Every structure is written in C-alpha cells, then in structure tokens.
PDB file of C-alpha atoms in Angstrom:
ATOM      1  CA  UNK A   1     146.674  94.868  96.616  1.00 92.00           C
ATOM      2  CA  UNK A   2     143.614  93.305  98.178  1.00 98.00           C
ATOM      3  CA  UNK A   3     141.915  90.024  98.960  1.00 98.00           C
ATOM      4  CA  UNK A   4     138.859  90.228  96.709  1.00 99.00           C
ATOM      5  CA  UNK A   5     135.976  87.832  97.294  1.00 99.00           C
ATOM      6  CA  UNK A   6     133.380  87.462  94.533  1.00 98.00           C
ATOM      7  CA  UNK A   7     129.932  86.112  95.382  1.00 98.00           C
ATOM      8  CA  UNK A   8     128.648  84.281  92.323  1.00 98.00           C
ATOM      9  CA  UNK A   9     132.143  83.239  91.359  1.00 98.00           C
ATOM     10  CA  UNK A  10     131.121  80.936  88.503  1.00 98.00           C
ATOM     11  CA  UNK A  11     128.902  83.476  86.770  1.00 97.00           C
ATOM     12  CA  UNK A  12     129.800  84.744  83.306  1.00 97.00           C
ATOM     13  CA  UNK A  13     130.906  88.155  84.538  1.00 98.00           C
ATOM     14  CA  UNK A  14     132.875  86.733  87.457  1.00 98.00           C
ATOM     15  CA  UNK A  15     134.770  84.260  85.275  1.00 98.00           C
ATOM     16  CA  UNK A  16     135.850  87.165  83.085  1.00 98.00           C
ATOM     17  CA  UNK A  17     136.753  89.356  86.061  1.00 98.00           C
ATOM     18  CA  UNK A  18     138.774  86.819  88.031  1.00 98.00           C
ATOM     19  CA  UNK A  19     141.837  86.634  85.748  1.00 98.00           C
ATOM     20  CA  UNK A  20     141.759  90.414  85.288  1.00 98.00           C
ATOM     21  CA  UNK A  21     141.814  90.920  89.050  1.00 98.00           C
ATOM     22  CA  UNK A  22     144.618  88.380  89.456  1.00 98.00           C
ATOM     23  CA  UNK A  23     146.597  90.146  86.736  1.00 98.00           C
ATOM     24  CA  UNK A  24     146.082  93.408  88.640  1.00 98.00           C
ATOM     25  CA  UNK A  25     147.803  91.810  91.625  1.00 98.00           C
ATOM     26  CA  UNK A  26     144.831  90.891  93.806  1.00 98.00           C
ATOM     27  CA  UNK A  27     144.202  87.613  95.568  1.00 98.00           C
ATOM     28  CA  UNK A  28     140.807  86.434  94.340  1.00 98.00           C
ATOM     29  CA  UNK A  29     138.360  84.161  96.139  1.00 98.00           C
ATOM     30  CA  UNK A  30     135.408  82.936  94.085  1.00 98.00           C
ATOM     31  CA  UNK A  31     132.374  81.775  96.066  1.00 98.00           C
ATOM     32  CA  UNK A  32     130.571  78.904  94.346  1.00 98.00           C
ATOM     33  CA  UNK A  33     127.730  76.591  95.306  1.00 97.00           C
ATOM     34  CA  UNK A  34     128.939  73.526  93.418  1.00 97.00           C
ATOM     35  CA  UNK A  35     132.354  72.107  94.276  1.00 98.00           C
ATOM     36  CA  UNK A  36     132.514  70.564  90.797  1.00 98.00           C
ATOM     37  CA  UNK A  37     133.114  74.081  89.471  1.00 98.00           C
ATOM     38  CA  UNK A  38     136.354  74.457  91.434  1.00 98.00           C
ATOM     39  CA  UNK A  39     138.605  73.551  88.510  1.00 98.00           C
ATOM     40  CA  UNK A  40     137.026  76.290  86.382  1.00 98.00           C
ATOM     41  CA  UNK A  41     137.772  78.808  89.132  1.00 98.00           C
ATOM     42  CA  UNK A  42     141.317  77.635  89.659  1.00 98.00           C
ATOM     43  CA  UNK A  43     142.019  77.828  85.910  1.00 98.00           C
ATOM     44  CA  UNK A  44     141.369  81.576  86.218  1.00 98.00           C
ATOM     45  CA  UNK A  45     143.972  81.905  88.961  1.00 98.00           C
ATOM     46  CA  UNK A  46     141.383  82.305  91.734  1.00 98.00           C
ATOM     47  CA  UNK A  47     140.681  80.320  94.892  1.00 98.00           C
ATOM     48  CA  UNK A  48     137.448  78.318  94.939  1.00 98.00           C
ATOM     49  CA  UNK A  49     135.326  78.810  98.078  1.00 98.00           C
ATOM     50  CA  UNK A  50     132.318  76.515  98.342  1.00 98.00           C
ATOM     51  CA  UNK A  51     129.297  78.100 100.024  1.00 98.00           C
ATOM     52  CA  UNK A  52     125.620  77.958  99.080  1.00 98.00           C
ATOM     53  CA  UNK A  53     124.936  81.677  99.294  1.00 97.00           C
ATOM     54  CA  UNK A  54     121.168  81.232  98.927  1.00 97.00           C
ATOM     55  CA  UNK A  55     120.962  79.188 102.114  1.00 97.00           C
ATOM     56  CA  UNK A  56     123.989  80.435 104.044  1.00 98.00           C
ATOM     57  CA  UNK A  57     123.240  82.343 107.229  1.00 98.00           C
ATOM     58  CA  UNK A  58     124.790  85.702 107.998  1.00 98.00           C
ATOM     59  CA  UNK A  59     127.022  83.951 110.536  1.00 98.00           C
ATOM     60  CA  UNK A  60     128.223  81.459 107.930  1.00 98.00           C
ATOM     61  CA  UNK A  61     128.996  84.283 105.515  1.00 98.00           C
ATOM     62  CA  UNK A  62     130.885  86.121 108.250  1.00 98.00           C
ATOM     63  CA  UNK A  63     132.989  83.003 108.866  1.00 98.00           C
ATOM     64  CA  UNK A  64     133.803  82.762 105.164  1.00 98.00           C
ATOM     65  CA  UNK A  65     134.853  86.423 105.019  1.00 98.00           C
ATOM     66  CA  UNK A  66     137.108  85.956 108.013  1.00 98.00           C
ATOM     67  CA  UNK A  67     138.678  82.748 106.691  1.00 98.00           C
ATOM     68  CA  UNK A  68     139.417  84.350 103.323  1.00 98.00           C
ATOM     69  CA  UNK A  69     140.674  87.549 104.987  1.00 98.00           C
ATOM     70  CA  UNK A  70     138.474  89.505 102.607  1.00 98.00           C
ATOM     71  CA  UNK A  71     139.250  93.173 101.986  1.00 98.00           C
ATOM     72  CA  UNK A  72     136.796  93.757  99.121  1.00 98.00           C
ATOM     73  CA  UNK A  73     133.478  91.949  98.714  1.00 99.00           C
ATOM     74  CA  UNK A  74     131.863  91.819  95.273  1.00 99.00           C
ATOM     75  CA  UNK A  75     128.270  90.751  94.652  1.00 98.00           C
ATOM     76  CA  UNK A  76     128.035  89.239  91.175  1.00 98.00           C
ATOM     77  CA  UNK A  77     125.419  86.568  91.870  1.00 97.00           C
ATOM     78  CA  UNK A  78     121.871  86.279  90.617  1.00 91.00           C
ATOM     79  CA  UNK A  79     119.012  83.833  90.383  1.00 80.00           C
ATOM     80  CA  UNK A  80     118.812  84.310  86.643  1.00 73.00           C
ATOM     81  CA  UNK A  81     115.068  84.969  86.552  1.00 69.00           C
ATOM     82  CA  UNK A  82     112.234  82.514  86.156  1.00 71.00           C
ATOM     83  CA  UNK A  83     111.580  81.404  89.728  1.00 87.00           C
ATOM     84  CA  UNK A  84     110.167  84.348  91.695  1.00 92.00           C
ATOM     85  CA  UNK A  85     110.837  82.888  95.140  1.00 94.00           C
ATOM     86  CA  UNK A  86     114.447  82.091  94.215  1.00 94.00           C
ATOM     87  CA  UNK A  87     114.902  85.586  92.813  1.00 94.00           C
ATOM     88  CA  UNK A  88     113.888  87.139  96.126  1.00 95.00           C
ATOM     89  CA  UNK A  89     115.945  84.566  98.050  1.00 97.00           C
ATOM     90  CA  UNK A  90     119.151  85.347  96.174  1.00 97.00           C
ATOM     91  CA  UNK A  91     118.977  88.810  94.625  1.00 97.00           C
ATOM     92  CA  UNK A  92     117.411  90.377  97.714  1.00 97.00           C
ATOM     93  CA  UNK A  93     117.708  88.324 100.889  1.00 98.00           C
ATOM     94  CA  UNK A  94     121.099  86.700 100.323  1.00 98.00           C
ATOM     95  CA  UNK A  95     122.544  89.970  99.053  1.00 98.00           C
ATOM     96  CA  UNK A  96     121.382  91.722 102.220  1.00 98.00           C
ATOM     97  CA  UNK A  97     122.965  89.013 104.377  1.00 98.00           C
ATOM     98  CA  UNK A  98     126.317  89.584 102.664  1.00 98.00           C
ATOM     99  CA  UNK A  99     126.040  93.315 103.369  1.00 98.00           C
ATOM    100  CA  UNK A 100     125.306  92.588 107.035  1.00 98.00           C
ATOM    101  CA  UNK A 101     128.162  90.089 107.201  1.00 98.00           C
ATOM    102  CA  UNK A 102     130.570  92.632 105.723  1.00 99.00           C
ATOM    103  CA  UNK A 103     129.507  95.209 108.317  1.00 98.00           C
ATOM    104  CA  UNK A 104     129.890  92.712 111.161  1.00 98.00           C
ATOM    105  CA  UNK A 105     133.375  91.589 110.095  1.00 98.00           C
ATOM    106  CA  UNK A 106     134.850  94.955 109.181  1.00 98.00           C
ATOM    107  CA  UNK A 107     134.941  94.422 105.425  1.00 98.00           C
ATOM    108  CA  UNK A 108     134.376  98.033 104.395  1.00 98.00           C
ATOM    109  CA  UNK A 109     134.653  97.868 100.591  1.00 98.00           C
ATOM    110  CA  UNK A 110     131.648  96.410  98.753  1.00 99.00           C
ATOM    111  CA  UNK A 111     130.989  96.390  94.999  1.00 99.00           C
ATOM    112  CA  UNK A 112     127.449  95.540  93.896  1.00 98.00           C
ATOM    113  CA  UNK A 113     126.768  94.431  90.318  1.00 98.00           C
ATOM    114  CA  UNK A 114     123.241  95.715  89.727  1.00 97.00           C
ATOM    115  CA  UNK A 115     121.658  96.892  86.471  1.00 93.00           C
ATOM    116  CA  UNK A 116     121.016 100.146  84.658  1.00 91.00           C
ATOM    117  CA  UNK A 117     117.800 101.626  86.015  1.00 86.00           C
ATOM    118  CA  UNK A 118     117.671  99.786  89.326  1.00 89.00           C
ATOM    119  CA  UNK A 119     115.417 101.624  91.755  1.00 81.00           C
ATOM    120  CA  UNK A 120     113.625 103.625  89.061  1.00 82.00           C
ATOM    121  CA  UNK A 121     110.375 101.730  89.449  1.00 76.00           C
ATOM    122  CA  UNK A 122     108.923  98.843  87.512  1.00 76.00           C
ATOM    123  CA  UNK A 123     109.046  98.519  83.750  1.00 78.00           C
ATOM    124  CA  UNK A 124     106.868  95.380  83.656  1.00 80.00           C
ATOM    125  CA  UNK A 125     103.738  94.080  85.377  1.00 77.00           C
ATOM    126  CA  UNK A 126     103.659  91.746  88.348  1.00 80.00           C
ATOM    127  CA  UNK A 127     102.932  88.791  86.066  1.00 79.00           C
ATOM    128  CA  UNK A 128     106.297  89.245  84.346  1.00 77.00           C
ATOM    129  CA  UNK A 129     109.265  87.357  85.811  1.00 74.00           C
ATOM    130  CA  UNK A 130     111.421  90.496  85.617  1.00 80.00           C
ATOM    131  CA  UNK A 131     109.154  92.248  88.144  1.00 87.00           C
ATOM    132  CA  UNK A 132     110.620  90.250  91.040  1.00 91.00           C
ATOM    133  CA  UNK A 133     114.155  90.999  89.861  1.00 91.00           C
ATOM    134  CA  UNK A 134     113.450  94.735  89.651  1.00 92.00           C
ATOM    135  CA  UNK A 135     112.012  94.670  93.167  1.00 94.00           C
ATOM    136  CA  UNK A 136     114.777  92.545  94.664  1.00 95.00           C
ATOM    137  CA  UNK A 137     117.608  94.592  93.191  1.00 96.00           C
ATOM    138  CA  UNK A 138     116.028  97.894  94.251  1.00 96.00           C
ATOM    139  CA  UNK A 139     115.698  96.658  97.841  1.00 97.00           C
ATOM    140  CA  UNK A 140     119.231  95.237  97.995  1.00 98.00           C
ATOM    141  CA  UNK A 141     120.777  98.348  96.439  1.00 98.00           C
ATOM    142  CA  UNK A 142     118.903 100.595  98.881  1.00 98.00           C
ATOM    143  CA  UNK A 143     120.056  98.456 101.801  1.00 98.00           C
ATOM    144  CA  UNK A 144     123.652  98.829 100.631  1.00 98.00           C
ATOM    145  CA  UNK A 145     123.330 102.604 100.248  1.00 98.00           C
ATOM    146  CA  UNK A 146     121.988 102.831 103.804  1.00 98.00           C
ATOM    147  CA  UNK A 147     124.835 100.732 105.213  1.00 98.00           C
ATOM    148  CA  UNK A 148     128.135 101.960 106.618  1.00 97.00           C
ATOM    149  CA  UNK A 149     130.091 100.272 103.833  1.00 98.00           C
ATOM    150  CA  UNK A 150     132.296 101.916 101.217  1.00 98.00           C
ATOM    151  CA  UNK A 151     130.109 100.858  98.316  1.00 98.00           C
ATOM    152  CA  UNK A 152     130.068 101.207  94.567  1.00 98.00           C
ATOM    153  CA  UNK A 153     126.998 100.077  92.616  1.00 98.00           C
ATOM    154  CA  UNK A 154     127.512  99.075  88.988  1.00 98.00           C
ATOM    155  CA  UNK A 155     124.653  99.618  86.553  1.00 96.00           C
ATOM    156  CA  UNK A 156     125.304  97.849  83.250  1.00 95.00           C
ATOM    157  CA  UNK A 157     122.677  97.776  80.528  1.00 93.00           C
ATOM    158  CA  UNK A 158     121.526  94.684  78.649  1.00 92.00           C
ATOM    159  CA  UNK A 159     124.374  92.164  78.825  1.00 95.00           C
ATOM    160  CA  UNK A 160     125.971  90.747  75.698  1.00 96.00           C
ATOM    161  CA  UNK A 161     128.818  88.408  74.786  1.00 97.00           C
ATOM    162  CA  UNK A 162     130.574  91.097  72.719  1.00 97.00           C
ATOM    163  CA  UNK A 163     134.191  92.030  73.357  1.00 96.00           C
ATOM    164  CA  UNK A 164     134.726  95.146  75.442  1.00 96.00           C
ATOM    165  CA  UNK A 165     136.080  98.130  73.514  1.00 93.00           C
ATOM    166  CA  UNK A 166     135.203 101.143  75.664  1.00 95.00           C
ATOM    167  CA  UNK A 167     132.571 102.621  77.926  1.00 96.00           C
ATOM    168  CA  UNK A 168     129.835 105.232  77.993  1.00 95.00           C
ATOM    169  CA  UNK A 169     128.856 106.445  81.482  1.00 95.00           C
ATOM    170  CA  UNK A 170     125.731 108.150  82.821  1.00 80.00           C
ATOM    171  CA  UNK A 171     123.218 106.709  80.388  1.00 76.00           C
ATOM    172  CA  UNK A 172     119.484 106.422  80.929  1.00 71.00           C
ATOM    173  CA  UNK A 173     118.179 103.785  78.439  1.00 64.00           C
ATOM    174  CA  UNK A 174     117.715 100.552  80.364  1.00 59.00           C
ATOM    175  CA  UNK A 175     118.386  98.430  77.280  1.00 65.00           C
ATOM    176  CA  UNK A 176     121.782  99.932  76.352  1.00 88.00           C
ATOM    177  CA  UNK A 177     123.941  96.975  75.317  1.00 93.00           C
ATOM    178  CA  UNK A 178     126.850  96.201  77.629  1.00 96.00           C
ATOM    179  CA  UNK A 179     129.431  93.452  77.089  1.00 97.00           C
ATOM    180  CA  UNK A 180     129.945  91.238  80.114  1.00 98.00           C
ATOM    181  CA  UNK A 181     133.662  91.753  79.630  1.00 98.00           C
ATOM    182  CA  UNK A 182     133.087  95.487  80.103  1.00 98.00           C
ATOM    183  CA  UNK A 183     131.348  94.798  83.430  1.00 98.00           C
ATOM    184  CA  UNK A 184     134.444  92.847  84.465  1.00 98.00           C
ATOM    185  CA  UNK A 185     136.689  95.741  83.403  1.00 98.00           C
ATOM    186  CA  UNK A 186     134.586  98.232  85.370  1.00 98.00           C
ATOM    187  CA  UNK A 187     134.723  95.966  88.416  1.00 98.00           C
ATOM    188  CA  UNK A 188     138.517  95.955  88.282  1.00 98.00           C
ATOM    189  CA  UNK A 189     138.632  99.721  87.746  1.00 98.00           C
ATOM    190  CA  UNK A 190     136.400 100.692  90.671  1.00 98.00           C
ATOM    191  CA  UNK A 191     138.233  98.382  93.069  1.00 98.00           C
ATOM    192  CA  UNK A 192     141.427 100.234  92.152  1.00 98.00           C
ATOM    193  CA  UNK A 193     139.879 103.695  92.533  1.00 98.00           C
ATOM    194  CA  UNK A 194     138.598 104.886  95.901  1.00 98.00           C
ATOM    195  CA  UNK A 195     137.070 107.951  94.216  1.00 98.00           C
ATOM    196  CA  UNK A 196     134.283 105.620  93.059  1.00 98.00           C
ATOM    197  CA  UNK A 197     133.194 104.943  96.644  1.00 98.00           C
ATOM    198  CA  UNK A 198     129.615 106.094  97.190  1.00 98.00           C
ATOM    199  CA  UNK A 199     128.823 106.145  93.478  1.00 98.00           C
ATOM    200  CA  UNK A 200     126.193 104.329  91.455  1.00 97.00           C
ATOM    201  CA  UNK A 201     127.682 104.140  87.966  1.00 97.00           C
ATOM    202  CA  UNK A 202     125.353 103.499  85.013  1.00 96.00           C
ATOM    203  CA  UNK A 203     127.179 102.414  81.855  1.00 96.00           C
ATOM    204  CA  UNK A 204     127.139 100.607  78.547  1.00 95.00           C
ATOM    205  CA  UNK A 205     129.438 100.028  75.587  1.00 95.00           C
ATOM    206  CA  UNK A 206     131.084 103.178  74.314  1.00 94.00           C
ATOM    207  CA  UNK A 207     134.354 104.703  73.206  1.00 93.00           C
ATOM    208  CA  UNK A 208     135.814 106.087  76.443  1.00 96.00           C
ATOM    209  CA  UNK A 209     138.635 104.555  78.470  1.00 98.00           C
ATOM    210  CA  UNK A 210     137.223 102.695  81.478  1.00 98.00           C
ATOM    211  CA  UNK A 211     139.381 103.911  84.372  1.00 98.00           C
ATOM    212  CA  UNK A 212     139.107 107.585  83.420  1.00 98.00           C
ATOM    213  CA  UNK A 213     135.365 107.304  82.796  1.00 97.00           C
ATOM    214  CA  UNK A 214     134.495 105.740  86.142  1.00 98.00           C
ATOM    215  CA  UNK A 215     136.700 108.241  87.960  1.00 98.00           C
ATOM    216  CA  UNK A 216     134.824 111.068  86.234  1.00 97.00           C
ATOM    217  CA  UNK A 217     131.381 109.567  86.861  1.00 96.00           C
ATOM    218  CA  UNK A 218     129.035 111.873  88.800  1.00 94.00           C
ATOM    219  CA  UNK A 219     128.895 111.248  92.552  1.00 95.00           C
ATOM    220  CA  UNK A 220     125.337 109.884  92.447  1.00 94.00           C
ATOM    221  CA  UNK A 221     124.235 107.241  94.940  1.00 94.00           C
ATOM    222  CA  UNK A 222     121.514 105.784  92.712  1.00 93.00           C
ATOM    223  CA  UNK A 223     120.411 105.656  89.090  1.00 89.00           C
ATOM    224  CA  UNK A 224     117.581 108.189  89.382  1.00 82.00           C
TER     225      UNK A 224
END
C-alpha cells in the first residue's frame, strides 16, 4: 500500500476518492488551502495537509512531499473557471510545479485528473472562460507526458452528481456524462494497476467494470 497525496483535497472528486483509497489500504494525505476544511478531510479518514498550492513554490511543494513521505501524487485541483489569471495560475503553473517537485523528490507515480478531449485544440473562442482552462490543461498534461514520471492521465467527460454504476473507455465526445464518483473509482483503480502507467484514459459512465476497463485501455499517451 502507498502514501497517496491528493492536491485539491477538498474538491468534490477528492472527497469521494479519499475514503475509497483509505478502504483500499492506502494512507491518504489531502492538500487543502483552508485549515477550516481539516475536519471534513479527517472525517474521510485522510490526513489534512494545509498548503496554498496556487502560491506555493516548487521548494515548498517538495518539502510537503518529503514530510508526507508521498509515494503517489494525485492532481485533482482546479480553479473552477471564471477568473482567467487564476485558471492559468492553478491549472497550468501550479500543476507544473507539482510535477517538478515530484521529479526532484523521487515521487515517481503521478495521476493527473484532466478532462476528455484535453490537448485536442480549442472548442470555444478566446472570449469564453473555458478557453483558458483548455489551454492550461493541455500545457500541464503535455508537461507531465514529457516528464520522467510514471504518469496516468484521467479524461472524464462532463461531471455529474450521479452515482457510479460502470464505465465506458476510449470515448471521443467531450460532453459524455461522467459521475464524479466514477472519477474517484478510476483514480483508485489506476493507482492499484501499474499497467495504466503511461496511459491517457478517456472515459464516461457505462456498463463495464472499472478495474478491468482501465487495464484494457489502449496504451495512448494523450486523447488525440
């Protein structure tokens, strides 16, 4: 079992993933910006780690990874749209700093929560708030692929609050509905399966069993 550190530990996906990872036998560290959220993290069985990832330097992230004895680093953070400068600061720049910090500290395993279609160009104009997100995620994902890390990139479709029932892998429609709980299940599955290293896995709700589906996913490094 591993020490799993989740960046964006109070996000909706992370809060669903944390108890699942604990149940799987992992030690889970949830990185949060606001210390007031610590009780929510601890109620999931995880350890709260307070660090403002948007403003943390690479050195500060390295220190956190060392102190938590991280084996697997998961990026599940996001600016949430709206503010373009914050989107670039978090979804691109901060994500890249965590990749660099992992490389510098010997944390080889890295799981990136991205989105279905990342890197396939823009679907909206520059005046749309989603444009910055598409750009930032494409840059961060490319940086991860070019790193020396053992990465897996997750590509869920449009997120919903539905319960997870099964998975469909290797889809193309960017708006394929995907329960957040399914993203959490996929996160747990790929951490447990080294055959997913080097894969970008696009998925949405479906009828297939998660672990078998991600293991059988094509060995593609992007969503193109």
